[in-house]
Each structure stands twice: as structure tokens, then as C-alpha cells.
PDB file of C-alpha atoms in Angstrom:
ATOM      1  CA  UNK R   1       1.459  52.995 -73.991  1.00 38.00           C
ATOM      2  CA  UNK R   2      -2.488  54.712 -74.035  1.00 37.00           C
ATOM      3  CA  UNK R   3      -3.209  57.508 -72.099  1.00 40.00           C
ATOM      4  CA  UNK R   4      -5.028  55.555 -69.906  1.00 41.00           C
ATOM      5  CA  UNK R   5      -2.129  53.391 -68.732  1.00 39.00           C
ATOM      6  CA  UNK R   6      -0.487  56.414 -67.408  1.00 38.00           C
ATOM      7  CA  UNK R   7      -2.067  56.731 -63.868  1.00 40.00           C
ATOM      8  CA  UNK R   8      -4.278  59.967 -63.624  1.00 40.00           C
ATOM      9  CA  UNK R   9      -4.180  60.689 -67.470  1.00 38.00           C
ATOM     10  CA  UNK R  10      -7.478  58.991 -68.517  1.00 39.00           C
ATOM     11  CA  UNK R  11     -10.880  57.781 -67.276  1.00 44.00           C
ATOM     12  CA  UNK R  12     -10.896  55.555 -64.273  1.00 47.00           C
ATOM     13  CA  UNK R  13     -12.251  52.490 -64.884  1.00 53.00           C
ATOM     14  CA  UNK R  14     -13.480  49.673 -62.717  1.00 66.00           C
ATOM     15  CA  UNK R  15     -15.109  49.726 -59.347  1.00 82.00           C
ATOM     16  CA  UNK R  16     -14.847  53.249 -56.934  1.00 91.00           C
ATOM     17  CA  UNK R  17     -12.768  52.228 -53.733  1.00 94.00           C
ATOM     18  CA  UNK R  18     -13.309  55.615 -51.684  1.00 96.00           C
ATOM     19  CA  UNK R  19     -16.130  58.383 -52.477  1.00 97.00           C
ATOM     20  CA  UNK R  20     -16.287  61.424 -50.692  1.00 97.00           C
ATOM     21  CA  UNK R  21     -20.243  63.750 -50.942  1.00 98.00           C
ATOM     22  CA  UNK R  22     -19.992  67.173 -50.391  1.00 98.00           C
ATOM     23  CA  UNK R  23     -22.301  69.961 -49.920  1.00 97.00           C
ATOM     24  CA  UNK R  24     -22.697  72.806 -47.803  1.00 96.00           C
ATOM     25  CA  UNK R  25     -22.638  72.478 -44.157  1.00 96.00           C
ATOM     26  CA  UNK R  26     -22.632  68.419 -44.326  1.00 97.00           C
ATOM     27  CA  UNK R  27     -25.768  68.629 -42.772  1.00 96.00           C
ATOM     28  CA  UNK R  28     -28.276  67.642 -45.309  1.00 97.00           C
ATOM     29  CA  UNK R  29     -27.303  66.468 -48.569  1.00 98.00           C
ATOM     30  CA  UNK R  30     -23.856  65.181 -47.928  1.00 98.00           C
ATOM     31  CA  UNK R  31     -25.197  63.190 -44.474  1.00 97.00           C
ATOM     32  CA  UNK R  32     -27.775  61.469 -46.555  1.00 98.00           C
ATOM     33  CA  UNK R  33     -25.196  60.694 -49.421  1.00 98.00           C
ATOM     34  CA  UNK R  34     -22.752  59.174 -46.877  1.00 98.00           C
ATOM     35  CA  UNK R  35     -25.413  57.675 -45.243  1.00 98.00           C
ATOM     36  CA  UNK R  36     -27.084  55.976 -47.750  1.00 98.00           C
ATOM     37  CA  UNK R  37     -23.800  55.238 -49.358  1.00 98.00           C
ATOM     38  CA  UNK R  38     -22.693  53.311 -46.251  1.00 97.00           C
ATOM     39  CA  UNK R  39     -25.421  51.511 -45.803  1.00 97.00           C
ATOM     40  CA  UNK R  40     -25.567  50.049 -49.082  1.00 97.00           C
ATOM     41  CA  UNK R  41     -21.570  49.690 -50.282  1.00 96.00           C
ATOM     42  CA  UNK R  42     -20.207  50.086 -46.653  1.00 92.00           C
ATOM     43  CA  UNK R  43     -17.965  47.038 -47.093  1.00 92.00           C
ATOM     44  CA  UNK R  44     -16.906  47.199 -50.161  1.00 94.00           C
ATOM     45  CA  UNK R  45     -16.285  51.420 -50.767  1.00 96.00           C
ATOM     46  CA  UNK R  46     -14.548  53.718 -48.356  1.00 96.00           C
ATOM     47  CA  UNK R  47     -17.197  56.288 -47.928  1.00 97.00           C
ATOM     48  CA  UNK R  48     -17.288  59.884 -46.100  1.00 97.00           C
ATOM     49  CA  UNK R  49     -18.596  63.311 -46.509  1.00 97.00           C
ATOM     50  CA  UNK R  50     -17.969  66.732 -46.077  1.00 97.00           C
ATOM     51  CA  UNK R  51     -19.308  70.674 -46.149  1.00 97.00           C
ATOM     52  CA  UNK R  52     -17.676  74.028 -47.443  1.00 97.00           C
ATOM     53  CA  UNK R  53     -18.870  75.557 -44.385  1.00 96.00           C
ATOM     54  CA  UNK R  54     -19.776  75.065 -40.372  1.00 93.00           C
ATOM     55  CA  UNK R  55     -21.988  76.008 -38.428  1.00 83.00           C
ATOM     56  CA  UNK R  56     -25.193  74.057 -39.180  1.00 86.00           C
ATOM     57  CA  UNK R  57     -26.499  70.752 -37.057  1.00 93.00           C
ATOM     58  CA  UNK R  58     -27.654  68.071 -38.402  1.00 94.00           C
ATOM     59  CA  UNK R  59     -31.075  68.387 -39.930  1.00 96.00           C
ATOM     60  CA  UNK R  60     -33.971  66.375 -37.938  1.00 96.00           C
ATOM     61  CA  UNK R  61     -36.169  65.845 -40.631  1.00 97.00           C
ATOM     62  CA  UNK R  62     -33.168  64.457 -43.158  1.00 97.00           C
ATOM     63  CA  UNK R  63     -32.497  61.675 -40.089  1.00 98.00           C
ATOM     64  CA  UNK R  64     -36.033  60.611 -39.816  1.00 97.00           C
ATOM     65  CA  UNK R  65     -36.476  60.592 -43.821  1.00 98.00           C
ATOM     66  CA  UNK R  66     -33.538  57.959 -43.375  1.00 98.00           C
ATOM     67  CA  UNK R  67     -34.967  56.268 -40.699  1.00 98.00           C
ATOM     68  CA  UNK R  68     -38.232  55.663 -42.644  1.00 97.00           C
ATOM     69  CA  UNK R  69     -35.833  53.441 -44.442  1.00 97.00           C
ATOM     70  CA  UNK R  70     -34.054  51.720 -41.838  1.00 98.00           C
ATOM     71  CA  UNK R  71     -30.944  53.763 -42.356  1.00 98.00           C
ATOM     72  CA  UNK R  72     -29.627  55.493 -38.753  1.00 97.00           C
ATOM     73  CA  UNK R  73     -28.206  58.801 -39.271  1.00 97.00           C
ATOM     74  CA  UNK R  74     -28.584  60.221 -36.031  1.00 96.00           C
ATOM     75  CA  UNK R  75     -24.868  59.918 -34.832  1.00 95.00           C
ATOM     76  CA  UNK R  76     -23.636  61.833 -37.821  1.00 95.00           C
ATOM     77  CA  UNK R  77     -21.383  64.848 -37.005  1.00 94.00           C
ATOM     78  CA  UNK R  78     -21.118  67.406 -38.905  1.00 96.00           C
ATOM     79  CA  UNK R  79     -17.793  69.080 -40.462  1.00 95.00           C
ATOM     80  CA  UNK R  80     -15.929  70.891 -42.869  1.00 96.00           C
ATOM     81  CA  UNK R  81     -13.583  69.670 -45.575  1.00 95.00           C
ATOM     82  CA  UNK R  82     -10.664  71.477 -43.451  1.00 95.00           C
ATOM     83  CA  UNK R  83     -11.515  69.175 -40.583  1.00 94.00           C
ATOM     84  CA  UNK R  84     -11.885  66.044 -42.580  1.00 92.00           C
ATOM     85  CA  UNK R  85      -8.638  67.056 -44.450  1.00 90.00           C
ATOM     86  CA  UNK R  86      -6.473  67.519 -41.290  1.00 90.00           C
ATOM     87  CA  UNK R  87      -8.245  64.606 -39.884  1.00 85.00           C
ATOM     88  CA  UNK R  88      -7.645  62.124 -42.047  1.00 82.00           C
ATOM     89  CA  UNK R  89      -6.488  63.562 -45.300  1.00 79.00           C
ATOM     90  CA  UNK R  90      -8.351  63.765 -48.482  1.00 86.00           C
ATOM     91  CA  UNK R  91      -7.829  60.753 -50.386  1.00 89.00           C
ATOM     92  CA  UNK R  92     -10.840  59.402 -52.674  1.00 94.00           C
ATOM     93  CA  UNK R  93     -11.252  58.072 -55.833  1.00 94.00           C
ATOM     94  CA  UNK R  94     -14.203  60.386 -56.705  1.00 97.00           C
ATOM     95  CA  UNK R  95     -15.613  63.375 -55.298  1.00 97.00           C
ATOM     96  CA  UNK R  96     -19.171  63.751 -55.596  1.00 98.00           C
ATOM     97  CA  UNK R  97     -20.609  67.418 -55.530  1.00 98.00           C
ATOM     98  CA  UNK R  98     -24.676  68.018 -54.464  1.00 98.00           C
ATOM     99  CA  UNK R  99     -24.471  72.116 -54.571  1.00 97.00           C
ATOM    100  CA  UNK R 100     -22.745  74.473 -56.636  1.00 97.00           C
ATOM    101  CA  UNK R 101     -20.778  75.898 -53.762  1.00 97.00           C
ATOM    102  CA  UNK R 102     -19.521  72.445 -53.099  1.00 97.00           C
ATOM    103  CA  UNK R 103     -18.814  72.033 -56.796  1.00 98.00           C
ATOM    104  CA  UNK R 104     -16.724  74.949 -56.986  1.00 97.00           C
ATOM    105  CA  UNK R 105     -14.500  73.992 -54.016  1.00 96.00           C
ATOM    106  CA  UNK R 106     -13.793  70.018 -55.186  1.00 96.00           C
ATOM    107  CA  UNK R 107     -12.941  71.194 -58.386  1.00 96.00           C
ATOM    108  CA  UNK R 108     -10.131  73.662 -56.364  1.00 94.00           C
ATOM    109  CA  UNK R 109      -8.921  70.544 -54.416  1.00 92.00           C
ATOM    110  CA  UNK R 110      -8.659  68.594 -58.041  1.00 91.00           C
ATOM    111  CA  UNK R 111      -5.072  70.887 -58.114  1.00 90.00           C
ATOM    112  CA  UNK R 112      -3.667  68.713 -55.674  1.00 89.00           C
ATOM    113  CA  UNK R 113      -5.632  65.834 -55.907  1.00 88.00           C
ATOM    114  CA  UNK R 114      -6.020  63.111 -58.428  1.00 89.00           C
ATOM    115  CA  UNK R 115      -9.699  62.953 -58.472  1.00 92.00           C
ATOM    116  CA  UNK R 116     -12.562  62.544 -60.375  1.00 95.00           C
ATOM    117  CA  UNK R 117     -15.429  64.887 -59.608  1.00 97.00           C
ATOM    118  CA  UNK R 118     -19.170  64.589 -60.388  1.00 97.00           C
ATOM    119  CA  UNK R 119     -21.781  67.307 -59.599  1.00 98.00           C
ATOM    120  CA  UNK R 120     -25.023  65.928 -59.251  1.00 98.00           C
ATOM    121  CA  UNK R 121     -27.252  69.129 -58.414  1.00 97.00           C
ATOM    122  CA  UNK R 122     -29.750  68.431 -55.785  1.00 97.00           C
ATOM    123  CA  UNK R 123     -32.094  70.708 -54.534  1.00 95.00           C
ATOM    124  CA  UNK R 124     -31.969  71.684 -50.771  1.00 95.00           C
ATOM    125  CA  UNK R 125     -35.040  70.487 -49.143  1.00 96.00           C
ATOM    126  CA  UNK R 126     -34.256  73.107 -46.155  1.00 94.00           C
ATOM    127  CA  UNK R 127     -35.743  76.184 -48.326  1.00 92.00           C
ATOM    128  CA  UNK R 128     -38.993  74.456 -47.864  1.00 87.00           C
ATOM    129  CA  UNK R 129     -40.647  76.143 -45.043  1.00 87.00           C
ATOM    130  CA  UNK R 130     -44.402  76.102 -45.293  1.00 89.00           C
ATOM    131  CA  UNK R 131     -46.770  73.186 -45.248  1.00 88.00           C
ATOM    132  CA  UNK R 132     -47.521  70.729 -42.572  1.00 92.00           C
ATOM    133  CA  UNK R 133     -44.524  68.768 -40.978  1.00 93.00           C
ATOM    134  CA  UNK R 134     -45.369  65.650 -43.608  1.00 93.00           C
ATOM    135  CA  UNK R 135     -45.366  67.769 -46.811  1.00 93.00           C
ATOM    136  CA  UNK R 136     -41.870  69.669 -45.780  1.00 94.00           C
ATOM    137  CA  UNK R 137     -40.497  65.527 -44.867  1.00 96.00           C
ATOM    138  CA  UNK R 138     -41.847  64.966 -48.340  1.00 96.00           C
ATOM    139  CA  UNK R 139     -38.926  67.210 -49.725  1.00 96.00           C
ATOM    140  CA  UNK R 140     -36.457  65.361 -47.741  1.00 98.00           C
ATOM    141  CA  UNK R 141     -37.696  62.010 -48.866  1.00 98.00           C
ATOM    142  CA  UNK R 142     -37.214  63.393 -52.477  1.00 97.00           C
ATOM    143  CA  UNK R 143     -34.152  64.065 -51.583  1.00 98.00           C
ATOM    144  CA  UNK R 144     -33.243  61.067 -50.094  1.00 98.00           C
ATOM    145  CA  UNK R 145     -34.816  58.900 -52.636  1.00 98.00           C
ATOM    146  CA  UNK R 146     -32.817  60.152 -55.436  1.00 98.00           C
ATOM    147  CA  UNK R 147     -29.580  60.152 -53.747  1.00 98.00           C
ATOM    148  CA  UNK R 148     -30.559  56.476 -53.082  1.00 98.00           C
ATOM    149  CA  UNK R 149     -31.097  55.849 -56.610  1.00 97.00           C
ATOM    150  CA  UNK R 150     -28.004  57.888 -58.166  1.00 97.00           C
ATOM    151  CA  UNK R 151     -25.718  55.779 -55.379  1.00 98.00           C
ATOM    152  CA  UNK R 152     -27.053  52.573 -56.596  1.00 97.00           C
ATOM    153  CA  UNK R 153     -26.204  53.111 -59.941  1.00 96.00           C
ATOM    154  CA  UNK R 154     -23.181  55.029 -59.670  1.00 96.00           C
ATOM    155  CA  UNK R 155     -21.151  52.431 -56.992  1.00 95.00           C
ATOM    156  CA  UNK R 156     -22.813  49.221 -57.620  1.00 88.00           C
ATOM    157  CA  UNK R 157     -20.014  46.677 -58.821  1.00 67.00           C
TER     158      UNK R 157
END
């Protein structure tokens, strides 16, 4: 018997069922991962997302980035990984990471979970705050167009 027929010894292979992005406050980053994540391998992938911390609403200019690209974020709700956790429990296939903070805290939950975690560092388009209105949505749409791109690639089939 290989490693890898021994459930949670070796690499998963074959398609991700259930993906949870985390960032910070789930405002941001994560809401445009989940969002974009959903609207593209909704059927097919269990998707959700989560911060370290509360406290922050969900950022205006990240929901009309998405809805540039048809994608409706505005019913998104914040919350923590505590909430999610006593919600609905924490059970994904992967774990993808967008800040260090967030990074540091799935790789905590990888003691009691048996999943894989990926930390794609992606810069927070919040510490942007000069420039017209366009040029700080331009950092959002950055944002939001690598995450789309990453997704793609990372959950197609």
C-alpha cells in the first residue's frame, strides 16, 4: 500500500469538492475569493470564506469591482472563522490563505483538520487611499482579476 492510499498521508489528487478563502476580516479578499469562486464552480465545489478577525463591513468598492463583472456580492456577510466553525463546522478539502495573518491561523486549524492549505499572498487594495475614486477601484480590480485567474486554474476540473 503507497502513502497515498492511506487517506490524509499524501497529496490529494483529483477535483477540490469544498474550498474555504480566508483573510482578515472577510471583507475584501476572502468575499471576492468566495465570490468569484461561486460564481464560476458554484455547482460543482462547496465554496465559503472566512476572516481571523470582526469588525470590518463589507468593502463598497470590492462589490462594485465584482459587479463590473456581473458577479453580485452585495449580500455577503461578513464573519469570523469562530462563527463559520460553530455554524457549520469546518470541513473543506483545501484552505486557501490571501494574508499572512490568515496563513498563520489555517495552518493552526491543519492540527485538527485534514486539510490542504495554500497561501496565495495578495495585496490589500484597502491601504490604497489617495487618488481619484477610479484609480483606488483600479486596486480592487487587480485584486479581483487575479483572484479570478488563480480560481480558474486552481478549481477548474
Amino acid at each position: 500500500m503507497t502513502d497515498d492510499a492511506i487517506p490524509g498521508t499524501g497529496p490529494k489528487k483529483g477535483r477540490v469538492q469544498s474550498v474555504l478563502f480566508m483573510c482578515n476580516f472577510n471583507a475584501v479578499r476572502s468575499l471576492a475569493a468566495e465570490a468569484i469562486a461561486r460564481h464560476y464552480f458554484g455547482k460543482s465545489t462547496y465554496v465559503q470564506s472566512a476572516g481571523v478577525r470582526s469588525g470590518e463591513p463589507s468593502d463598497p468598492f470590492m462589490i462594485a469591482a465584482l459587479d463590473e463583472i456581473g458577479i453580485d456580492a452585495s449580500r455577503h456577510k461578513p464573519r469570523t472563522i469562530e462563527q463559520l466553525e460553530d455554524w457549520e463546522g469546518l470541513n473543506f478539502d483545501l484552505i486557501i490563505t490571501l494574508s499572512p495573518e490568515a496563513h498563520h491561523r489555517a495552518l493552526e486549524l491543519t492540527h485538527t483538520l485534514a486539510a490542504d492549505v495554500e497561501y496565495w499572498p495578495t495585496p490589500d487594495p484597502t491601504l490604497v487611499q489617495d487618488g481619484t475614486r477610479d484609480q483606488r477601484l483600479d486596486g480592487y480590480r487587480d485584486v479581483r482579476d487575479g483572484l479570478t485567474y488563480r480560481i480558474k486554474s486552481r478549481l477548474k476540473g
